[in-house]
Amino acid sequence: MSAINGGISFWYATDGLPTPREPLPGDASADVVIVGGGYTGLWTAYYLKKAAPSLDVAVLESRFCGYGASGRNGGWLYNGIAGRDRYAELHGRDSAVRLQHAMNDTVDEVVRVASEESIDADIHQGGVLEVAYTPAQLTRLKAFHADEVTFGEKDRLLLGARETAERIRVAGAVGSTWTPHGARIHPVKLVKGLATAVEALGVRVYESTPVTEIRPGHAVTPYGTVRAPYVLRCTEGFTASLKGQRRAWLPMNSSMIATEPLGPEAWEAIGWAGRETLGDMAHAYMYAQRTADDRIALGGRGVPYRFGSRTDNDGRTQAATVSALREILVRFFPQLAGVRVSHAWSGVLGVPRDWCASVTLDRATGLGWAGGYVGSGVATANLAARTLRDLVRRDSGEAGDTGLTTLPWVNHKVRMWEPEPLRWLGVRGMYAAYRGADRRELLRPRATTDRVARLADRVAGRA
């Protein structure tokens, strides 16, 4: 049997598509209008209404809540945040440490709200295990671990080959690092539950309502314009579809596969009893989880970018990408060579030119936005939403500065991406370089990182 390809994601195949909500009926007004019905937009609506129940909040979603990355991601609720090292350079290490501590706390915050709102999202707090299986990866892993400890993760562990195998038996793993600040989730169950929760608070959620233009005080759609003092853009990888935003955040493509359910014998061979989320230290890295129904859902970069910042069609994935992800699965777990891949899908994530996630509110125009999570958005979206809440309340005079409004990612400015075809050539070339570097590090084991990968990091703005 061939895999189900697309259909948005495996998560929707298991939980079903949501019941459609009505589109915007015509011109309207609100106190705050939020563009985008994914994690960032829904969390922002949630926290605004919890803080100020009388606030009139509307959410505009082009398809349905969770259609984008929020319904397609790998289910990693963890404390990673894009751009932390850059923020340490710009604002000082103490400021970046505060940002990291806020991210550590965010994992627990999402778990807390899910419990409080009776959202059953298959959450399991097993932490995050990131493994190395070449000498160069081990060098990077040790440096990464040491850096995380200096940013305040005193509870992070550095594990050798034997200790790693006691958790998950990844073929050839020579070491790993583990943090407790992570959990496995079912992404769609979380986004569906969150949408239900915000509606129960009185938020108006309009679906099948694409926003074509955002300007001060206005969110323009084919069905009418919503006027509001605050217009918050929460569109992540789909930002490029908005007027004037084509080069703001690059929609980076990420792809996933899910296996058929594995039996007790397979799990006995693999381990993974702690249900940690699993990653590696490759340049074109992978990410995986053991699902609640005992599959392995595994992802990585397939076709990393489509010319002109285009996005995919309902998650359909190229056969070559499915094969490449299956090769990673079997490289990690050779005993699964005969296991069937049941689902394949793709989605886009938002990448700023400097690879730094950020939150902004322009006090002169009332326009705000959050995103650029570079694949770490499941938890980061929650912190961004609480930060947007505090920025709006400060601007409206309802509150003053908080610990969140003074974090270093607030009002961070970044330049636009290059025009085409430079954008396409650069991104495709960068990931070709990373894949080549991973192959060379595997075939010619050395303790130093491949120099082509180091060059790619500098060109991309990641170093």
XYZ file of C-alpha atoms in Angstrom:
463
model
C 0.000 0.000 0.000
C 1.269 3.497 -0.837
C 1.378 6.263 1.726
C -1.387 8.837 1.989
C 0.342 11.883 0.526
C -0.844 15.330 1.565
C -4.363 15.709 2.892
C -2.820 18.560 4.922
C -1.149 16.261 7.495
C -1.206 12.928 9.289
C -2.545 14.757 12.334
C -5.748 15.634 10.477
C -6.008 12.089 9.156
C -6.148 10.828 12.748
C -8.270 13.594 14.271
C -10.417 14.693 11.316
C -10.882 18.057 9.671
C -12.638 20.705 11.782
C -16.233 21.760 11.225
C -16.014 24.871 9.023
C -16.702 28.243 10.617
C -18.497 31.010 8.749
C -16.534 33.612 6.771
C -16.618 37.316 7.536
C -20.172 38.494 6.653
C -19.129 42.018 5.634
C -17.466 45.162 6.944
C -16.916 45.017 10.686
C -15.055 46.649 13.546
C -13.220 45.358 16.606
C -10.813 46.497 19.285
C -8.179 44.067 18.005
C -8.188 42.132 14.727
C -5.814 39.188 14.421
C -4.800 37.932 10.986
C -4.068 34.215 11.089
C -5.761 31.370 12.944
C -2.736 29.307 13.899
C -1.012 29.012 17.264
C 0.201 32.627 17.385
C -3.140 34.166 16.459
C -5.239 31.901 18.685
C -2.934 32.193 21.679
C -2.923 35.981 21.281
C -6.723 36.064 21.182
C -6.859 33.766 24.203
C -4.564 35.835 26.399
C -6.097 39.170 25.371
C -9.580 37.984 26.314
C -8.385 36.434 29.569
C -6.697 39.705 30.519
C -9.555 41.965 29.344
C -12.858 40.063 28.886
C -14.639 43.157 27.543
C -12.181 43.489 24.651
C -13.714 42.883 21.212
C -11.320 40.528 19.410
C -11.748 39.082 15.910
C -9.613 36.442 14.185
C -9.464 36.211 10.372
C -8.230 32.910 8.891
C -7.819 32.270 5.171
C -8.693 28.539 5.279
C -9.420 27.048 8.699
C -7.699 27.333 12.069
C -4.583 25.190 12.034
C -4.369 24.816 8.253
C -0.749 26.003 8.216
C 2.240 25.003 10.331
C 0.127 24.702 13.477
C -1.583 21.646 12.003
C 1.421 20.131 10.246
C 4.425 20.403 12.582
C 6.364 17.647 14.307
C 4.691 18.085 17.684
C 7.787 19.376 19.462
C 6.743 21.590 22.366
C 10.223 22.629 23.472
C 12.307 25.537 24.694
C 14.356 26.319 21.586
C 14.111 29.829 20.162
C 15.551 31.173 16.926
C 18.030 34.028 17.289
C 19.026 33.772 20.940
C 22.763 34.043 20.254
C 22.187 37.058 18.020
C 20.174 38.721 20.782
C 23.023 38.061 23.199
C 25.335 39.961 20.816
C 22.907 42.860 20.381
C 21.554 43.260 23.919
C 23.956 41.438 26.216
C 24.040 37.899 27.509
C 21.858 38.576 30.570
C 19.055 39.738 28.319
C 19.288 36.595 26.198
C 19.352 34.454 29.342
C 16.052 36.047 30.375
C 14.635 35.135 26.983
C 15.772 31.539 27.409
C 14.277 31.299 30.886
C 10.991 32.614 29.490
C 11.082 29.859 26.871
C 11.782 27.210 29.513
C 8.712 28.395 31.429
C 6.626 28.492 28.257
C 6.646 24.703 27.902
C 4.982 24.420 31.313
C 2.597 27.262 30.460
C 1.231 25.459 27.413
C 0.797 22.263 29.411
C -0.950 24.227 32.171
C -3.447 25.923 29.849
C -4.178 22.704 27.989
C -5.081 21.088 31.301
C -7.088 24.091 32.491
C -9.083 24.212 29.240
C -9.518 20.401 29.105
C -7.595 20.163 25.823
C -6.425 16.571 25.386
C -3.480 16.999 23.010
C -1.634 13.727 23.786
C 0.913 15.731 25.773
C 3.772 13.762 27.292
C 6.590 15.648 29.007
C 9.506 13.371 28.177
C 11.945 16.141 27.328
C 14.078 16.488 24.190
C 16.916 14.135 23.223
C 19.321 15.314 20.513
C 21.841 12.741 19.310
C 25.174 12.697 17.494
C 26.303 9.821 15.260
C 29.511 11.188 13.685
C 32.638 12.674 15.286
C 31.836 16.134 13.870
C 28.289 15.948 15.215
C 29.644 14.957 18.621
C 31.914 18.003 18.627
C 28.952 20.237 17.796
C 26.759 18.492 20.352
C 29.240 19.054 23.178
C 29.581 22.724 22.236
C 25.801 23.063 21.991
C 25.321 21.428 25.385
C 27.909 23.683 27.044
C 26.287 26.757 25.503
C 22.825 25.761 26.724
C 24.148 25.308 30.247
C 25.663 28.803 30.205
C 22.239 30.141 29.208
C 20.784 28.731 32.416
C 19.808 25.138 31.621
C 21.408 23.624 34.704
C 19.117 20.594 34.455
C 20.356 19.602 30.976
C 22.279 16.304 30.722
C 25.181 15.296 28.473
C 24.972 11.561 27.765
C 27.469 9.093 26.332
C 26.755 6.298 23.876
C 25.572 3.808 26.516
C 23.351 6.314 28.318
C 21.867 7.415 24.997
C 21.035 3.802 24.087
C 19.313 3.370 27.438
C 16.837 6.029 26.296
C 16.588 5.434 22.513
C 18.716 2.963 20.578
C 19.692 5.092 17.571
C 22.106 3.155 15.365
C 25.649 4.470 15.698
C 24.797 7.169 18.262
C 27.945 8.223 20.113
C 26.353 10.736 22.461
C 23.383 12.969 23.129
C 22.106 15.880 25.152
C 18.761 15.867 26.957
C 16.671 18.684 28.375
C 13.516 18.265 30.465
C 12.050 21.399 28.878
C 10.138 19.637 26.146
C 7.053 17.588 25.451
C 5.436 15.592 22.696
C 2.063 16.861 21.516
C -0.563 16.125 18.869
C -0.500 19.473 17.018
C -4.040 19.351 15.629
C -5.655 18.401 18.915
C -3.961 21.414 20.488
C -4.982 23.897 17.772
C -8.567 22.596 17.644
C -8.898 22.828 21.410
C -7.425 26.299 21.444
C -9.853 27.519 18.762
C -12.767 26.167 20.784
C -11.426 27.833 23.929
C -11.118 31.287 22.342
C -14.628 31.100 20.921
C -15.920 30.193 24.379
C -14.280 33.398 25.653
C -16.247 35.436 23.104
C -13.666 35.839 20.325
C -15.161 36.003 16.817
C -13.347 33.540 14.541
C -13.954 33.884 10.800
C -12.622 31.164 8.502
C -12.353 30.983 4.695
C -11.547 34.702 4.928
C -8.200 35.506 3.305
C -6.698 38.871 4.210
C -5.237 40.492 1.112
C -3.860 43.652 2.688
C -3.003 44.976 6.106
C -2.714 48.700 6.726
C -3.077 50.877 9.843
C -6.523 50.326 11.313
C -7.628 47.974 8.514
C -7.547 44.281 7.587
C -8.862 43.985 4.035
C -10.579 40.806 2.797
C -12.733 39.947 -0.264
C -15.795 39.956 1.985
C -15.236 43.257 3.716
C -12.799 45.234 5.806
C -12.366 44.902 9.548
C -11.403 48.175 11.208
C -9.580 48.130 14.517
C -7.058 50.236 16.437
C -4.780 47.197 16.553
C -4.141 44.878 13.601
C -1.893 41.959 14.502
C -0.276 39.848 11.780
C 0.182 36.227 12.882
C 0.737 34.498 9.553
C 4.237 32.944 9.883
C 5.114 30.994 6.707
C 2.157 32.458 4.792
C 3.228 36.075 5.365
C 4.597 36.346 1.818
C 1.043 36.148 0.414
C 0.165 39.543 1.894
C 0.580 42.739 -0.103
C 4.040 44.215 0.432
C 5.343 41.224 2.419
C 6.766 39.027 -0.365
C 10.331 39.342 0.946
C 9.634 39.710 4.677
C 9.786 36.109 5.898
C 10.820 33.318 3.609
C 8.398 30.330 3.609
C 10.782 27.439 4.270
C 9.369 24.039 3.436
C 9.586 21.123 5.868
C 8.307 17.614 5.211
C 7.263 14.666 7.369
C 6.395 11.011 7.243
C 4.588 8.776 9.720
C 4.995 5.015 9.949
C 2.262 2.496 10.507
C 1.795 1.672 14.218
C 4.719 -0.368 15.542
C 4.252 -3.465 17.669
C 5.778 -4.346 21.054
C 8.734 -6.186 19.492
C 9.794 -3.107 17.537
C 9.586 -0.895 20.596
C 11.517 -3.453 22.625
C 14.327 -3.156 20.076
C 14.179 0.652 19.809
C 13.497 1.595 23.416
C 12.013 5.107 23.532
C 9.992 4.292 26.659
C 10.364 7.894 27.828
C 8.712 9.196 24.636
C 11.237 12.012 24.317
C 11.124 14.092 21.174
C 14.165 13.148 19.102
C 16.533 15.245 16.995
C 20.102 15.148 15.741
C 23.084 17.412 15.140
C 23.189 17.090 11.340
C 23.235 20.302 9.298
C 20.046 19.265 7.484
C 18.649 18.022 10.756
C 15.778 15.648 11.470
C 13.098 15.724 14.166
C 10.844 12.937 15.359
C 8.388 11.800 17.987
C 6.812 8.566 19.173
C 3.114 9.247 18.730
C 0.374 8.331 21.181
C -0.681 5.462 18.892
C 2.896 4.126 18.688
C 4.030 5.344 15.283
C 7.177 7.269 14.502
C 6.506 10.682 12.958
C 9.745 12.013 11.453
C 10.561 15.170 9.557
C 13.280 17.128 7.808
C 13.932 19.434 4.877
C 12.679 18.143 1.549
C 12.381 20.755 -1.199
C 13.365 23.635 1.096
C 11.921 26.530 -0.889
C 9.633 27.176 -3.860
C 10.419 29.940 -6.317
C 8.630 33.222 -5.610
C 7.841 32.332 -1.978
C 5.042 30.008 -3.067
C 3.533 27.536 -0.602
C 2.421 23.946 -1.118
C -0.974 22.542 -2.076
C -2.535 20.877 0.995
C 0.765 19.331 2.050
C 1.459 17.126 -0.947
C 5.087 15.937 -0.897
C 7.455 14.833 -3.653
C 8.221 11.110 -3.842
C 11.975 11.810 -3.608
C 11.433 13.619 -0.307
C 9.391 10.736 1.106
C 12.184 8.332 0.118
C 14.850 10.577 1.689
C 12.945 10.756 4.978
C 12.458 7.002 4.954
C 16.220 6.600 4.520
C 16.749 8.690 7.651
C 14.250 6.520 9.528
C 16.082 3.330 8.548
C 19.507 4.876 9.211
C 18.377 5.621 12.757
C 16.509 2.324 13.241
C 17.726 -0.365 10.795
C 15.290 -2.880 12.267
C 12.459 -0.847 10.677
C 13.613 -1.498 7.094
C 10.395 -3.372 6.333
C 8.016 -0.977 8.079
C 5.457 0.819 5.915
C 5.241 4.611 5.725
C 1.536 5.381 6.047
C 1.472 9.182 5.623
C 3.568 11.966 4.102
C 2.972 15.720 4.193
C 4.667 19.117 4.094
C 4.230 22.635 5.445
C 6.000 25.968 5.574
C 7.664 27.842 8.415
C 8.681 31.491 8.535
C 12.376 32.401 8.232
C 13.590 36.013 8.681
C 16.765 37.066 6.884
C 18.755 36.980 10.130
C 17.025 33.805 11.447
C 15.715 35.644 14.530
C 12.184 35.191 15.874
C 10.632 38.492 16.969
C 7.565 40.292 18.303
C 6.680 43.859 17.303
C 4.012 46.468 17.955
C 4.344 49.778 16.106
C 2.874 52.319 18.506
C 2.447 54.905 15.754
C 0.242 52.693 13.565
C -1.197 49.999 15.821
C 0.255 47.344 13.535
C 1.838 44.365 15.248
C 3.264 41.015 14.302
C 5.015 37.985 15.696
C 6.772 35.053 14.096
C 9.868 34.069 12.184
C 10.149 31.020 14.429
C 12.349 29.032 11.997
C 10.715 25.757 12.988
C 10.549 26.282 16.755
C 7.077 27.754 16.818
C 4.992 25.314 18.855
C 6.152 26.811 22.139
C 7.530 30.120 20.860
C 4.096 31.092 19.525
C 2.753 30.994 23.062
C 5.475 33.286 24.422
C 5.012 35.597 21.425
C 1.258 35.758 22.040
C 1.660 36.678 25.695
C 4.183 39.312 24.642
C 1.765 40.769 22.069
C -0.906 40.865 24.749
C 1.351 42.863 27.057
C 2.435 45.222 24.249
C -1.180 45.983 23.307
C -2.193 46.525 26.919
C 0.801 48.799 27.517
C 0.072 50.829 24.396
C -3.617 51.195 25.278
C -2.756 52.377 28.793
C -4.212 49.301 30.492
C -0.852 48.195 31.888
C 2.791 49.147 32.042
C 5.964 47.356 31.068
C 6.226 43.707 32.047
C 9.017 41.176 32.028
C 7.863 40.144 28.564
C 7.773 43.608 26.967
C 11.445 44.116 27.819
C 12.705 40.854 26.301
C 15.347 41.409 23.610
C 13.250 40.106 20.715
C 10.659 42.865 21.115
C 10.622 45.340 18.199
C 13.620 43.679 16.557
C 14.178 44.923 13.003
C 15.466 42.744 10.164
C 16.186 43.437 6.508
C 14.224 41.915 3.649
C 15.255 38.780 1.761
C 16.922 39.189 -1.615
C 14.710 39.405 -4.723
C 14.299 36.432 -7.047
C 16.082 34.552 -8.460
C 18.747 35.237 -5.807
C 16.425 34.077 -3.031
C 15.708 30.748 -4.718
C 19.319 30.145 -5.725
C 20.599 31.013 -2.257
C 18.249 28.805 -0.271
C 18.469 25.825 -2.606
C 22.240 26.167 -2.701
C 22.459 26.440 1.072
C 20.602 23.188 1.684
C 22.522 21.398 -1.068
C 25.677 22.465 0.788
C 24.293 21.191 4.104
C 23.315 17.812 2.662
C 26.716 17.464 1.041
C 28.404 18.328 4.324
C 26.349 15.705 6.168
C 27.361 13.054 3.620
C 31.042 13.933 3.888
C 30.947 13.930 7.700
C 29.343 10.480 7.597
C 31.717 8.997 5.014
C 34.946 10.667 6.197
C 34.610 10.855 9.984
C 36.462 13.808 11.456
C 35.893 15.735 14.649
C 35.647 19.090 12.882
C 32.616 20.518 11.104
C 32.744 20.401 7.316
C 34.072 23.716 6.027
C 31.373 23.991 3.341
C 28.722 23.886 6.076
C 30.558 26.607 7.989
C 30.612 28.751 4.867
C 26.899 28.106 4.255
C 26.143 29.248 7.817
C 27.949 32.537 7.241
C 26.290 33.188 3.880
C 22.842 32.367 5.292
C 23.321 34.650 8.287
C 23.146 31.805 10.800
C 26.729 32.086 12.060
